[in-house]
Each structure stands twice: as structure tokens, then as C-alpha cells.
Short mmCIF file of C-alpha atoms in Angstrom, two decimals:
data_model
loop_
_atom_site.label_atom_id
_atom_site.label_comp_id
_atom_site.label_asym_id
_atom_site.label_seq_id
_atom_site.Cartn_x
_atom_site.Cartn_y
_atom_site.Cartn_z
CA UNK L 45 -14.01 34.92 64.13
CA UNK L 46 -16.34 36.86 62.18
CA UNK L 47 -13.11 38.06 59.89
CA UNK L 48 -11.72 34.59 59.62
CA UNK L 49 -15.05 33.12 58.34
CA UNK L 50 -16.03 35.19 55.66
CA UNK L 51 -12.49 35.66 55.01
CA UNK L 52 -13.40 31.79 53.49
CA UNK L 53 -16.13 32.43 52.33
CA UNK L 54 -14.95 35.47 49.84
CA UNK L 55 -12.28 32.75 49.66
CA UNK L 56 -14.47 30.13 48.49
CA UNK L 57 -16.80 32.87 46.10
CA UNK L 58 -12.87 33.43 44.29
CA UNK L 59 -12.80 29.83 43.68
CA UNK L 60 -16.01 29.76 41.58
CA UNK L 61 -15.86 33.08 39.54
CA UNK L 62 -12.14 31.26 38.12
CA UNK L 63 -13.60 28.59 38.14
CA UNK L 64 -16.42 29.37 34.86
CA UNK L 65 -14.05 30.56 32.19
CA UNK L 66 -12.77 26.60 32.39
CA UNK L 67 -16.29 25.35 32.46
CA UNK L 68 -18.17 27.33 29.68
CA UNK L 69 -14.29 26.40 27.34
CA UNK L 70 -15.58 22.42 28.79
CA UNK L 71 -18.61 23.55 27.34
CA UNK L 72 -17.95 24.75 23.93
CA UNK L 73 -16.13 21.71 23.56
CA UNK L 74 -17.88 18.47 25.12
CA UNK L 75 -21.49 20.37 23.82
CA UNK L 76 -22.38 18.30 26.62
CA UNK L 77 -25.71 18.65 28.54
CA UNK L 78 -24.11 16.83 32.13
CA UNK L 79 -21.20 20.25 31.30
CA UNK L 80 -23.92 22.68 31.02
CA UNK L 81 -25.97 21.99 34.01
CA UNK L 82 -22.71 21.79 36.36
CA UNK L 83 -21.75 25.82 34.58
CA UNK L 84 -25.28 26.35 36.15
CA UNK L 85 -24.70 25.66 39.34
CA UNK L 86 -21.48 27.24 39.73
CA UNK L 87 -23.42 30.33 38.41
CA UNK L 88 -26.59 29.50 41.12
CA UNK L 89 -23.25 29.09 43.91
CA UNK L 90 -22.06 31.94 43.11
CA UNK L 91 -24.30 33.72 43.98
CA UNK L 92 -25.25 31.76 46.99
CA UNK L 93 -21.98 32.46 48.02
CA UNK L 94 -22.15 35.90 47.79
CA UNK L 95 -25.07 35.83 49.16
CA UNK L 96 -24.23 33.87 52.50
CA UNK L 97 -21.19 36.45 52.71
CA UNK L 98 -23.26 39.27 52.72
CA UNK L 99 -25.72 38.05 55.58
CA UNK L 100 -22.07 37.39 57.80
CA UNK L 101 -20.85 40.96 56.63
CA UNK L 102 -24.24 42.58 58.11
CA UNK L 103 -25.26 40.30 61.18
CA UNK L 104 -21.75 39.98 62.30
CA UNK L 105 -21.97 36.37 63.49
CA UNK L 106 -19.21 35.49 64.79
CA UNK L 107 -20.28 31.29 65.64
CA UNK L 108 -18.77 28.63 65.54
CA UNK L 109 -20.93 27.19 63.20
CA UNK L 110 -20.80 29.97 60.43
CA UNK L 111 -16.93 29.14 60.61
CA UNK L 112 -17.04 25.73 60.38
CA UNK L 113 -19.72 26.67 57.23
CA UNK L 114 -17.14 28.73 55.85
CA UNK L 115 -14.69 26.20 55.81
CA UNK L 116 -16.96 24.02 53.78
CA UNK L 117 -18.10 26.65 51.44
CA UNK L 118 -14.24 27.37 50.97
CA UNK L 119 -13.35 23.35 50.24
CA UNK L 120 -16.26 23.36 48.06
CA UNK L 121 -15.37 26.17 45.66
CA UNK L 122 -11.49 24.47 45.83
CA UNK L 123 -13.32 21.18 44.97
CA UNK L 124 -14.99 23.07 42.06
CA UNK L 125 -12.05 25.16 40.44
CA UNK L 126 -9.67 21.30 40.71
CA UNK L 127 -12.93 19.21 39.72
CA UNK L 128 -13.09 21.83 36.67
CA UNK L 129 -9.56 22.73 35.29
CA UNK L 130 -9.02 18.57 35.78
CA UNK L 131 -12.07 18.28 33.70
CA UNK L 132 -10.47 20.89 30.84
CA UNK L 133 -7.23 19.28 30.53
CA UNK L 134 -8.93 15.78 29.94
CA UNK L 135 -10.62 16.90 27.78
CA UNK L 136 -8.28 18.86 25.52
CA UNK L 137 -6.15 16.19 25.49
CA UNK L 138 -8.79 14.17 24.22
CA UNK L 139 -9.68 16.94 21.85
CA UNK L 140 -5.49 17.03 20.96
CA UNK L 141 -6.19 13.69 20.63
CA UNK L 142 -9.00 12.92 18.10
CA UNK L 143 -8.01 16.39 16.13
CA UNK L 144 -4.54 13.96 15.37
CA UNK L 145 -6.64 10.94 14.53
CA UNK L 146 -8.41 13.08 12.30
CA UNK L 147 -5.86 14.80 10.80
CA UNK L 148 -3.85 11.85 10.15
CA UNK L 149 -7.39 10.08 8.16
CA UNK L 150 -6.62 13.01 6.39
CA UNK L 151 -3.56 13.38 5.51
CA UNK L 152 -0.23 11.43 3.86
CA UNK L 153 1.91 10.60 7.47
CA UNK L 154 5.43 10.54 5.44
CA UNK L 155 4.80 14.25 3.40
CA UNK L 156 1.75 15.64 5.34
CA UNK L 157 -0.14 16.28 2.06
CA UNK L 158 -3.73 15.40 1.56
CA UNK L 159 -5.00 11.79 1.25
CA UNK L 160 -7.05 9.84 -1.93
CA UNK L 161 -10.11 10.32 0.96
CA UNK L 162 -9.59 14.58 0.87
CA UNK L 163 -8.61 13.88 -2.73
CA UNK L 164 -12.31 13.23 -3.61
CA UNK L 165 -13.44 15.63 -1.00
CA UNK L 166 -11.65 18.66 -3.15
CA UNK L 167 -13.10 17.41 -5.95
CA UNK L 168 -16.30 17.08 -5.86
CA UNK L 169 -16.90 20.40 -3.51
CA UNK L 170 -15.16 22.17 -6.53
CA UNK L 171 -17.52 20.26 -9.02
CA UNK L 172 -20.24 21.58 -6.90
CA UNK L 173 -18.95 25.28 -7.40
CA UNK L 174 -19.24 25.01 -10.66
CA UNK L 175 -15.20 25.41 -10.87
CA UNK L 176 -13.53 25.11 -13.99
CA UNK L 177 -10.23 22.97 -13.16
CA UNK L 178 -7.89 20.20 -13.80
CA UNK L 179 -7.17 17.38 -12.50
CA UNK L 180 -3.81 16.07 -12.73
CA UNK L 181 -1.58 11.97 -11.79
CA UNK L 182 1.92 12.13 -11.16
CA UNK L 183 3.95 8.87 -10.88
CA UNK L 184 7.67 8.87 -10.51
CA UNK L 185 9.63 6.69 -12.51
CA UNK L 186 12.08 4.03 -10.77
CA UNK L 187 11.34 4.45 -7.14
CA UNK L 188 11.87 0.89 -6.66
CA UNK L 189 15.06 0.54 -7.88
CA UNK L 190 16.18 4.05 -6.27
CA UNK L 191 15.06 1.69 -2.41
CA UNK L 192 15.99 -0.78 -3.55
CA UNK L 193 19.72 0.97 -4.23
CA UNK L 194 19.84 3.62 -1.89
CA UNK L 195 17.08 2.21 1.02
CA UNK L 196 13.04 3.11 1.93
CA UNK L 197 14.18 5.84 4.01
CA UNK L 198 16.26 7.55 0.58
CA UNK L 199 13.08 7.26 -0.78
CA UNK L 200 10.81 7.49 1.44
CA UNK L 201 12.62 11.16 1.36
CA UNK L 202 12.79 11.75 -1.92
CA UNK L 203 9.25 11.55 -2.09
CA UNK L 204 9.33 14.83 0.88
CA UNK L 205 11.13 16.47 -1.68
CA UNK L 206 9.37 15.36 -4.73
CA UNK L 207 6.31 16.83 -2.89
CA UNK L 208 8.02 19.74 -1.80
CA UNK L 209 9.04 20.89 -5.53
CA UNK L 210 6.04 20.14 -7.37
CA UNK L 211 3.73 22.40 -4.43
CA UNK L 212 6.80 25.56 -5.14
CA UNK L 213 5.22 24.82 -8.60
CA UNK L 214 1.61 25.26 -8.54
CA UNK L 215 -0.67 27.72 -9.51
CA UNK L 216 -2.31 29.87 -5.82
CA UNK L 217 -5.54 27.93 -5.45
CA UNK L 218 -4.03 23.98 -6.68
CA UNK L 219 -3.91 21.51 -4.23
CA UNK L 220 -1.50 18.83 -4.25
CA UNK L 221 -2.55 15.12 -2.74
CA UNK L 222 -0.14 12.22 -2.01
CA UNK L 223 -2.72 8.88 -3.18
CA UNK L 224 -0.40 5.99 -1.82
CA UNK L 225 3.36 5.27 -3.38
CA UNK L 226 4.80 7.41 -5.82
CA UNK L 227 1.27 8.53 -7.50
CA UNK L 228 0.48 12.43 -6.37
CA UNK L 229 -2.58 14.47 -8.12
CA UNK L 230 -3.37 17.86 -8.32
CA UNK L 231 -6.15 19.77 -8.18
CA UNK L 232 -5.66 22.28 -10.86
CA UNK L 233 -6.30 25.50 -11.17
CA UNK L 234 -5.80 25.07 -14.41
CA UNK L 235 -8.38 25.80 -16.69
CA UNK L 236 -7.08 25.00 -20.60
CA UNK L 237 -4.44 23.04 -22.02
CA UNK L 238 -1.86 25.86 -22.28
CA UNK L 239 -3.06 26.50 -18.00
CA UNK L 240 -1.29 23.12 -17.62
CA UNK L 241 1.37 22.28 -19.39
CA UNK L 242 2.38 25.97 -18.36
CA UNK L 243 2.44 24.42 -14.64
CA UNK L 244 4.33 21.10 -16.40
CA UNK L 245 6.51 23.44 -16.81
CA UNK L 246 7.36 25.06 -13.74
CA UNK L 247 7.63 21.78 -12.05
CA UNK L 248 10.22 20.52 -15.18
CA UNK L 249 12.56 23.86 -14.19
CA UNK L 250 12.11 23.01 -10.28
CA UNK L 251 13.35 19.14 -10.97
CA UNK L 252 15.76 20.62 -13.88
CA UNK L 253 18.96 20.46 -11.73
CA UNK L 254 17.60 17.20 -10.05
CA UNK L 255 16.63 17.00 -5.70
CA UNK L 256 19.30 16.98 -3.31
CA UNK L 257 17.70 13.84 -1.04
CA UNK L 258 20.21 13.50 2.18
CA UNK L 259 23.30 15.03 1.07
CA UNK L 260 22.89 12.78 -2.81
CA UNK L 261 22.02 14.91 -5.96
CA UNK L 262 19.76 12.52 -7.78
CA UNK L 263 18.05 13.56 -11.01
CA UNK L 264 14.30 12.80 -10.52
CA UNK L 265 11.32 11.88 -13.60
CA UNK L 266 7.65 11.93 -14.27
CA UNK L 267 4.75 10.51 -16.25
CA UNK L 268 1.46 12.68 -15.58
CA UNK L 269 -1.51 12.09 -17.03
CA UNK L 270 -4.32 15.21 -16.48
CA UNK L 271 -8.07 15.40 -17.33
CA UNK L 272 -9.81 19.03 -17.44
CA UNK L 273 -12.92 19.00 -15.39
CA UNK L 274 -15.96 19.86 -17.64
CA UNK L 275 -18.98 21.65 -15.93
CA UNK L 276 -21.32 20.62 -18.40
CA UNK L 277 -20.42 16.83 -18.63
CA UNK L 278 -20.39 16.72 -15.04
CA UNK L 279 -18.59 13.78 -14.60
CA UNK L 280 -18.04 12.21 -11.07
CA UNK L 281 -14.79 12.40 -9.01
CA UNK L 282 -13.40 9.15 -9.74
CA UNK L 283 -14.64 9.13 -13.65
CA UNK L 284 -11.76 12.38 -13.11
CA UNK L 285 -9.09 10.64 -11.46
CA UNK L 286 -9.29 7.06 -13.93
CA UNK L 287 -9.44 9.15 -16.78
CA UNK L 288 -6.28 11.07 -15.80
CA UNK L 289 -4.66 7.57 -14.21
CA UNK L 290 -5.61 6.77 -18.71
CA UNK L 291 -3.57 9.27 -19.45
CA UNK L 292 -0.83 8.87 -17.28
CA UNK L 293 -0.21 5.31 -18.78
CA UNK L 294 -0.21 6.93 -21.61
CA UNK L 295 2.18 9.29 -21.13
CA UNK L 296 4.20 6.38 -19.30
CA UNK L 297 4.53 4.33 -22.33
CA UNK L 298 5.23 7.06 -25.11
CA UNK L 299 8.17 9.06 -21.58
CA UNK L 300 6.14 12.35 -22.24
CA UNK L 301 5.55 14.06 -19.23
CA UNK L 302 2.24 14.98 -19.56
CA UNK L 303 -0.50 13.62 -21.79
CA UNK L 304 -3.94 14.85 -21.58
CA UNK L 305 -6.89 12.74 -21.63
CA UNK L 306 -8.32 12.17 -24.83
CA UNK L 307 -11.59 9.77 -26.19
CA UNK L 308 -9.37 7.76 -28.04
CA UNK L 309 -7.04 7.09 -25.15
CA UNK L 310 -10.79 5.50 -23.34
CA UNK L 311 -11.41 3.69 -26.30
CA UNK L 312 -8.24 1.82 -25.69
CA UNK L 313 -9.11 0.82 -22.27
CA UNK L 314 -11.79 -0.37 -22.66
CA UNK L 315 -10.13 -2.15 -25.91
CA UNK L 316 -8.31 -3.60 -23.77
CA UNK L 317 -10.19 -4.07 -21.38
CA UNK L 318 -12.60 -6.31 -22.71
CA UNK L 319 -9.37 -8.08 -24.50
CA UNK L 320 -7.44 -8.81 -21.06
CA UNK L 321 -11.32 -10.84 -19.97
CA UNK L 322 -11.49 -12.48 -23.22
CA UNK L 323 -7.58 -13.84 -23.51
CA UNK L 324 -8.45 -15.49 -19.51
CA UNK L 325 -11.15 -16.99 -20.61
CA UNK L 326 -9.43 -18.37 -23.34
CA UNK L 327 -6.91 -19.54 -21.36
CA UNK L 328 -9.31 -21.38 -19.28
CA UNK L 329 -11.17 -22.96 -21.87
CA UNK L 330 -7.98 -24.26 -23.68
CA UNK L 331 -8.14 -22.15 -26.87
CA UNK L 332 -4.54 -21.01 -27.45
CA UNK L 333 -2.76 -22.40 -30.06
CA UNK L 334 1.08 -23.14 -30.13
CA UNK L 335 2.19 -22.83 -33.92
CA UNK L 336 5.82 -24.02 -34.78
CA UNK L 337 7.97 -22.27 -37.18
CA UNK L 338 11.00 -24.47 -38.61
CA UNK L 339 14.94 -23.80 -37.88
CA UNK L 340 16.81 -25.62 -40.19
CA UNK L 341 20.87 -26.10 -40.83
CA UNK L 342 21.58 -23.40 -43.19
CA UNK L 343 24.47 -25.66 -44.55
CA UNK L 344 22.70 -28.85 -45.70
CA UNK L 345 19.08 -27.77 -44.79
CA UNK L 346 17.92 -30.29 -42.46
CA UNK L 347 15.56 -29.39 -39.73
CA UNK L 348 17.15 -28.24 -36.98
CA UNK L 349 14.45 -27.60 -34.55
CA UNK L 350 11.30 -25.62 -34.67
CA UNK L 351 9.80 -22.30 -32.42
CA UNK L 352 6.55 -22.86 -30.27
CA UNK L 353 4.56 -19.55 -31.14
CA UNK L 354 1.04 -19.03 -28.88
CA UNK L 355 -1.94 -18.22 -31.73
CA UNK L 356 -4.69 -17.14 -30.66
CA UNK L 357 -8.01 -18.26 -32.42
CA UNK L 358 -10.58 -15.68 -33.40
CA UNK L 359 -14.47 -16.42 -34.15
CA UNK L 360 -14.50 -15.14 -37.81
CA UNK L 361 -11.68 -18.07 -37.97
CA UNK L 362 -8.68 -16.41 -38.26
CA UNK L 363 -5.86 -15.76 -35.42
CA UNK L 364 -5.11 -12.76 -33.39
CA UNK L 365 -1.98 -12.40 -33.54
CA UNK L 366 0.79 -12.77 -29.82
CA UNK L 367 1.18 -8.68 -30.81
CA UNK L 368 -1.83 -7.87 -29.73
CA UNK L 369 -2.58 -10.09 -26.49
CA UNK L 370 0.95 -11.10 -25.45
CA UNK L 371 1.52 -7.00 -23.81
CA UNK L 372 -1.67 -7.37 -22.45
CA UNK L 373 -0.68 -10.09 -19.92
CA UNK L 374 2.51 -8.55 -19.27
CA UNK L 375 1.17 -5.96 -17.60
CA UNK L 376 -1.76 -8.14 -15.80
CA UNK L 377 0.58 -10.57 -14.55
CA UNK L 378 -0.71 -13.07 -16.44
CA UNK L 379 1.89 -14.19 -18.81
CA UNK L 380 3.16 -16.94 -16.42
CA UNK L 381 0.37 -18.09 -16.86
CA UNK L 382 0.43 -18.22 -20.59
CA UNK L 383 4.54 -19.50 -20.33
CA UNK L 384 2.92 -22.77 -18.24
CA UNK L 385 0.27 -23.12 -20.98
CA UNK L 386 2.57 -22.86 -23.86
CA UNK L 387 5.52 -25.33 -22.30
CA UNK L 388 2.48 -27.73 -21.22
CA UNK L 389 1.34 -27.79 -24.82
CA UNK L 390 4.54 -28.38 -26.40
CA UNK L 391 5.73 -30.97 -23.67
CA UNK L 392 2.58 -33.17 -24.70
CA UNK L 393 3.24 -32.27 -28.62
CA UNK L 394 7.07 -33.33 -28.66
CA UNK L 395 6.95 -36.65 -28.69
CA UNK L 396 4.92 -36.72 -32.36
CA UNK L 397 7.44 -34.24 -32.82
CA UNK L 398 10.70 -36.67 -32.08
CA UNK L 399 9.45 -39.97 -33.77
CA UNK L 400 9.42 -37.82 -37.02
CA UNK L 401 13.76 -36.16 -35.82
CA UNK L 402 14.96 -37.37 -32.51
CA UNK L 403 17.71 -34.11 -33.55
CA UNK L 404 14.69 -31.99 -33.12
CA UNK L 405 15.06 -29.89 -30.38
CA UNK L 406 11.64 -26.37 -29.52
CA UNK L 407 11.89 -23.94 -28.37
CA UNK L 408 10.46 -21.60 -26.35
CA UNK L 409 9.88 -18.09 -25.03
CA UNK L 410 10.01 -16.47 -22.53
CA UNK L 411 8.66 -13.82 -20.79
CA UNK L 412 10.80 -11.03 -18.26
CA UNK L 413 8.18 -12.31 -15.23
CA UNK L 414 9.14 -15.66 -16.15
CA UNK L 415 11.95 -14.48 -14.09
CA UNK L 416 10.36 -13.57 -10.91
CA UNK L 417 10.04 -16.69 -8.26
CA UNK L 418 10.14 -20.06 -8.51
CA UNK L 419 7.34 -20.36 -10.84
CA UNK L 420 8.35 -21.88 -13.84
CA UNK L 421 10.72 -24.07 -12.70
CA UNK L 422 7.79 -25.63 -10.38
CA UNK L 423 5.89 -26.33 -13.64
CA UNK L 424 8.89 -27.35 -15.19
CA UNK L 425 9.69 -30.50 -12.61
CA UNK L 426 5.62 -30.94 -12.88
CA UNK L 427 6.03 -31.83 -16.63
CA UNK L 428 9.07 -33.54 -16.47
CA UNK L 429 7.87 -35.93 -13.79
CA UNK L 430 4.80 -36.79 -15.86
CA UNK L 431 5.84 -36.62 -19.27
CA UNK L 432 8.86 -39.43 -20.53
CA UNK L 433 10.81 -35.77 -21.64
CA UNK L 434 14.33 -35.23 -22.43
CA UNK L 435 14.97 -31.65 -22.44
CA UNK L 436 17.87 -31.47 -24.07
CA UNK L 437 15.15 -31.56 -26.63
CA UNK L 438 14.14 -28.02 -25.69
CA UNK L 439 16.09 -24.58 -26.12
CA UNK L 440 14.43 -22.12 -23.70
CA UNK L 441 14.59 -17.84 -25.37
CA UNK L 442 15.24 -15.00 -23.00
CA UNK L 443 15.37 -11.77 -24.86
CA UNK L 444 18.22 -9.71 -25.22
CA UNK L 445 16.07 -6.50 -22.99
CA UNK L 446 15.14 -9.01 -20.26
CA UNK L 447 18.11 -10.32 -19.82
CA UNK L 448 19.40 -6.43 -19.48
CA UNK L 449 16.66 -6.17 -16.45
CA UNK L 450 18.26 -7.37 -14.31
CA UNK L 451 22.04 -9.80 -15.03
CA UNK L 452 22.16 -11.81 -11.63
CA UNK L 453 19.10 -13.34 -11.39
CA UNK L 454 18.78 -13.88 -14.91
CA UNK L 455 22.55 -15.85 -14.26
CA UNK L 456 20.97 -17.67 -11.73
CA UNK L 457 17.19 -19.00 -13.46
CA UNK L 458 20.02 -20.07 -16.26
CA UNK L 459 22.50 -21.48 -14.21
CA UNK L 460 19.10 -23.32 -12.53
CA UNK L 461 17.09 -24.25 -16.31
CA UNK L 462 21.36 -25.62 -17.22
CA UNK L 463 21.04 -28.01 -14.32
CA UNK L 464 18.51 -29.31 -15.26
CA UNK L 465 19.39 -30.44 -18.64
CA UNK L 466 18.16 -27.85 -20.68
CA UNK L 467 19.33 -25.03 -23.15
CA UNK L 468 19.40 -21.15 -23.52
CA UNK L 469 19.42 -19.27 -26.68
CA UNK L 470 19.37 -15.29 -26.55
CA UNK L 471 16.68 -14.09 -28.75
CA UNK L 472 16.69 -10.58 -30.69
CA UNK L 473 20.39 -10.83 -29.62
CA UNK L 474 22.42 -6.94 -31.32
CA UNK L 475 18.82 -4.75 -30.63
CA UNK L 476 20.17 -4.05 -26.76
CA UNK L 477 23.09 -1.97 -25.58
CA UNK L 478 24.59 -4.58 -23.41
CA UNK L 479 25.02 -7.72 -26.50
CA UNK L 480 28.54 -8.40 -25.53
CA UNK L 481 29.17 -7.87 -21.50
CA UNK L 482 25.51 -10.78 -22.00
CA UNK L 483 27.66 -13.09 -24.13
CA UNK L 484 30.52 -12.47 -21.03
CA UNK L 485 28.65 -13.25 -18.18
CA UNK L 486 25.66 -15.41 -19.36
CA UNK L 487 26.38 -19.15 -19.49
CA UNK L 488 23.96 -19.67 -23.08
CA UNK L 489 24.64 -21.53 -25.92
CA UNK L 490 23.14 -19.77 -28.75
CA UNK L 491 22.60 -16.57 -30.02
CA UNK L 492 19.37 -15.56 -32.33
CA UNK L 493 20.17 -13.02 -34.31
CA UNK L 494 17.78 -10.41 -34.61
CA UNK L 495 15.34 -10.14 -37.81
CA UNK L 496 15.95 -6.63 -37.94
CA UNK L 497 19.57 -7.38 -38.94
CA UNK L 498 18.93 -10.10 -41.30
CA UNK L 499 15.81 -8.26 -43.05
CA UNK L 500 17.97 -6.31 -45.42
CA UNK L 501 21.52 -7.22 -44.65
CA UNK L 502 21.99 -7.34 -48.51
CA UNK L 503 21.34 -3.54 -48.95
CA UNK L 504 22.64 -2.63 -45.93
CA UNK L 505 26.32 -2.37 -45.10
CA UNK L 506 25.91 -2.13 -40.83
CA UNK L 507 23.51 -4.71 -40.89
CA UNK L 508 26.12 -6.97 -42.29
CA UNK L 509 28.64 -5.68 -40.24
CA UNK L 510 26.51 -6.84 -36.95
CA UNK L 511 25.56 -10.22 -38.50
CA UNK L 512 29.27 -10.77 -39.21
CA UNK L 513 30.46 -9.28 -35.47
CA UNK L 514 28.72 -11.82 -34.41
CA UNK L 515 28.87 -14.73 -36.14
CA UNK L 516 32.89 -14.30 -35.59
CA UNK L 517 32.00 -13.98 -31.55
CA UNK L 518 29.70 -16.72 -31.17
CA UNK L 519 32.06 -18.78 -32.88
CA UNK L 520 35.07 -18.09 -30.65
CA UNK L 521 32.43 -18.56 -27.21
CA UNK L 522 31.54 -21.59 -28.66
CA UNK L 523 27.62 -20.20 -29.49
CA UNK L 524 25.65 -21.47 -32.36
CA UNK L 525 23.97 -18.98 -34.80
CA UNK L 526 19.95 -18.85 -35.69
CA UNK L 527 19.61 -15.93 -38.18
CA UNK L 528 15.63 -14.91 -38.12
CA UNK L 529 13.24 -13.27 -40.45
CA UNK L 530 14.88 -14.39 -43.31
CA UNK L 531 12.35 -13.53 -46.43
CA UNK L 532 14.93 -15.13 -49.27
CA UNK L 533 17.12 -17.15 -51.27
CA UNK L 534 19.47 -14.90 -51.52
CA UNK L 535 19.74 -14.40 -47.85
CA UNK L 536 19.84 -18.09 -47.07
CA UNK L 537 23.51 -18.06 -48.99
CA UNK L 538 24.78 -14.98 -47.74
CA UNK L 539 24.41 -16.63 -43.92
CA UNK L 540 25.27 -19.76 -44.93
CA UNK L 541 28.37 -18.26 -46.75
CA UNK L 542 29.52 -16.12 -43.35
CA UNK L 543 29.28 -19.59 -41.64
CA UNK L 544 26.14 -19.19 -40.52
CA UNK L 545 24.75 -22.12 -38.51
CA UNK L 546 20.69 -22.25 -38.29
CA UNK L 547 17.93 -20.33 -40.27
CA UNK L 548 14.25 -19.62 -39.67
CA UNK L 549 11.72 -17.58 -41.58
CA UNK L 550 8.99 -17.08 -43.65
CA UNK L 551 11.52 -17.92 -46.94
CA UNK L 552 11.57 -21.01 -45.24
CA UNK L 553 8.27 -21.55 -43.90
CA UNK L 554 5.50 -19.77 -41.93
CA UNK L 555 4.65 -20.79 -38.84
CA UNK L 556 1.93 -23.89 -38.66
CA UNK L 557 0.39 -26.14 -37.09
CA UNK L 558 1.28 -29.21 -35.41
CA UNK L 559 -0.34 -31.55 -38.33
CA UNK L 560 0.75 -29.27 -40.47
CA UNK L 561 4.34 -29.31 -39.19
CA UNK L 562 4.34 -33.12 -38.99
CA UNK L 563 3.43 -33.09 -42.28
CA UNK L 564 6.29 -30.52 -43.16
CA UNK L 565 8.81 -32.61 -41.74
CA UNK L 566 7.94 -36.58 -42.89
CA UNK L 567 6.84 -35.27 -46.34
CA UNK L 568 10.47 -33.54 -46.75
CA UNK L 569 12.41 -34.00 -43.86
CA UNK L 570 15.04 -31.23 -45.42
CA UNK L 571 14.39 -28.39 -47.25
CA UNK L 572 15.49 -28.40 -50.69
CA UNK L 573 18.58 -26.61 -51.29
CA UNK L 574 16.07 -23.84 -53.42
CA UNK L 575 15.00 -23.29 -50.13
CA UNK L 576 11.56 -22.72 -51.68
CA UNK L 577 8.43 -22.31 -48.87
CA UNK L 578 6.54 -24.77 -48.07
#
């Protein structure tokens, strides 16, 4: 019996000894005093088991009490090893879950690259180390169109392939991050401009033959902006990224693969920011003014209509031209509010103009953003319901480049405008590559020949060929034609001889305020055959 007791005690002792290692691992994982206490108790009980085993062996005690106690000790050792191992498994699963959560919090789930937060940490760490490095932001072209054409899964795989192509082309020690969407950041080991351009050339070479995604070859282009960290300037991580972003947008505008940040770019962004804020204020206060430039019949010089052109008065009495603020409004999604402002102004002014000439039409320019959603239609419905305006007196102008961004969507909008009673004209006609397809696909009633062909048509054979071809096509398709940019009598006479219906330009009149255009129409009613400027 004493042999059985001794075996049971040694079995329990073995369980205790086997539980020491997992208990130590638990203590390292959990860093809790409770687990350290358990480890201490295991060690204490191990000594107790060994002492009791020695007592049984030396005393040759074969009583049933000793046997019963040996059974309890064996089961106790078993209990300890089971508890310790279960605790270890649970804690390891918990630790794995925490590690995964931490990994996900620091990495992009798609490309497995480190994310924006890690990018900031990396930049700050390098700054503390006083390292020379560069920050480069990459932005892919046309990812939205690729997603629409091929699906978002294809677009996701393209992002993965693009990230791999960049990673394989970086200088040793550089790190790549995905900070959102199609934007990537490289914290580069490049310490000067030549190294940055060498790295960019390596990336371009890696993309030269395109990327293969889902067995489909895709040409990939990007724009990137870079900023070199200058230790003496002590620029924050957020400021470095902002400056790289400014350079990247400059690269997008100029269609370059890499632009380096400089102070000129920064000054331009600051100026744009202030102009945007001033523009918002001017729009809210109603400070913007709508001018009207006459459009006349080239054959008999009678007034056909006017084009509404917005002007922004400045504090010095001069006007800020649309070329300065409209691109900023478009870039910042403010152009639809400007369009609504112009439409509202025209619908308020048109009654006064029609009293002077009831056949007059008013041309209103639209923007690409006016094609999106139903904001334009809602604005027009509101104006038609609140003001007694005949929609036949309004012609909306769409630029050729704007139309070609989405022909089907543009066609839907034009048909809706026509159903409402409005007419549609194509502005800047001939400047794009799809002029003929526009005439075929869209139900337009008028074409405006771009001034780039009109201004020098008397001296340029090619300009005259384009004008005459456009007039021929328009006649066959039943569209009227307006030639804009007429600046002298000879050009007016040439266009009239070629059968151009309407002309517009500074030779007839510059854009005029509401009061001035009323006087211009009422005092004359038609332009003299000499087409002298009023």
C-alpha cells in the first residue's frame, strides 16, 4: 500500500513540476500579481509534495489515511496543471486577439501596409533622431473610373499591386504607408533632390509595362509630391505631410509624376484658401454681380440675346475675373451655389430685359458639378414656380470638355432641360476631340465656336477651315451658330459672309452691368452696320 501511496504522491509532484513552465509563461503574458502568487504556491506545494513523499518512503507508513491523502495530492496536482494550462491557452488567445487588434489599428486591412497613424509616428521618430529624410505622397489617376468600369474588387487588387510595385522600388530603409483611398506615403531615405528623382524613376520603371490584375493588364499612372525634411527648420509631421500634399496637387494639375514642394506652392495655397473664404462670404452677402454681354445677328445687326457673366467686385473698385475664382469654386464644390446665384439673378433681371426686347434670350453657363444630382433641376423648378419666366428665353451653355466627362448623364440632363422648355448650347465648340460625336449624340439647338478659332481667323487658314466646316455641319443638323471673340469689323463681315447667324465679342460690346445693358439695348436696339463698340 505504501508503494501505491508513494506513486500517487510522485504523480502529483510531476503534475506540479509540469505546471511550473506554463505558469511562468502566464506571468510573462499577464503581468498580474495573482498569477505570480499562484506560481509561488506551486513552488511551495512542490516542496511540500517532495517532503511528504520522503516521509512516506522513510516511515513505511501504509495506513489508509496516508493512501487517502496521497490520492488527494495526486488529484490536486492534476487540478493545478489543468488550471494552469487552460489559463495559458485562454491568455494566449486573448493576447493573440489583442495583437491582431493592435495590428489592425496600425495597418491597412487591404494592402497590409502601415496606416496614417503609424506614418505620423514614423516621421516623428525620424525627426527625434535628427535624420535626413523625405516624405512623398502618391495619388493614383482614375481609380474611380476603374472601380466603376471593373468593380471595386478589381480596384482593390490594383491598389495591392500598386503598393507592391512601389515597395519593390524604394531605397533601402524607406517605409511605405497607405493613408487612405488611393493615397500612399513613403518616408524615404532620399536625402536630396537627385535621390528623390532617382527613386521616382525606379517606380516609373516598375510601372512601365503596367500591372496585371485578375489577368488584365492595366496602365497605372500617378502624381506625387515630395518634401525634404530640413532638420534646422523643425517642421512637424502634419506640416510635412501637408506640404507634400500641396506638391502632389501641383503635380496633378501639371500632369507630372513628381513635384517637389517650394515656398511658391505654399503661397499659392494660402492665397487660394483666403480667396475661397472671401468668395464664400461674397456669395452669402450677395456681393457678386451678373454682367451681360450682347449677342447680335451677324446679318442685320439686331440684338439676339445676352450672355450672363458673373463678376466679383473687389474693395479697390476693380472686378475679380471669373478665371481666378471659378476654378477655386469648382475645386471646393462651391460652383453649384454660384450657378444657383446666377440663375436666381438672371430670373430676377430678365423681366426688365424683355420689356426692351421681348425676343431676347439670356445665355447661362453651367459647370460640370451642375450635372451631378438634381440640384440644378430643383433650383430651376423653384425659380419657375416663384417667377413668371418663359423658359424659352433661357439658353444654358455647356462646354465641350464638360459634356465629354459623361455623355450619357449630360444627355439625360439636356433632355430634362428641353422638357422643361429651355434650350441648350455647346460652348467652346471645336476645342475637344469629340466635337462631331457631340453633334450626333446630344439634342442641342446651338453651337458656340470658340474664340480661339475666331480671333485670328483672317490670318489663319486652319481657323477658317474649322469655322466653315462647323457652319456647314450646323446648317445640316439644324443648329444655329454663335461665333464668340469677334474683335474687329473685318472678322464680323467674314463671319456674316460665311452664313454665321450670331456673333459676340468686344467689337460689339464688352460685358455690361444690368443698368448699362438696359441703356445699350434701349438706346439703340440694334448694332450699326459698322459694328462700332458701344
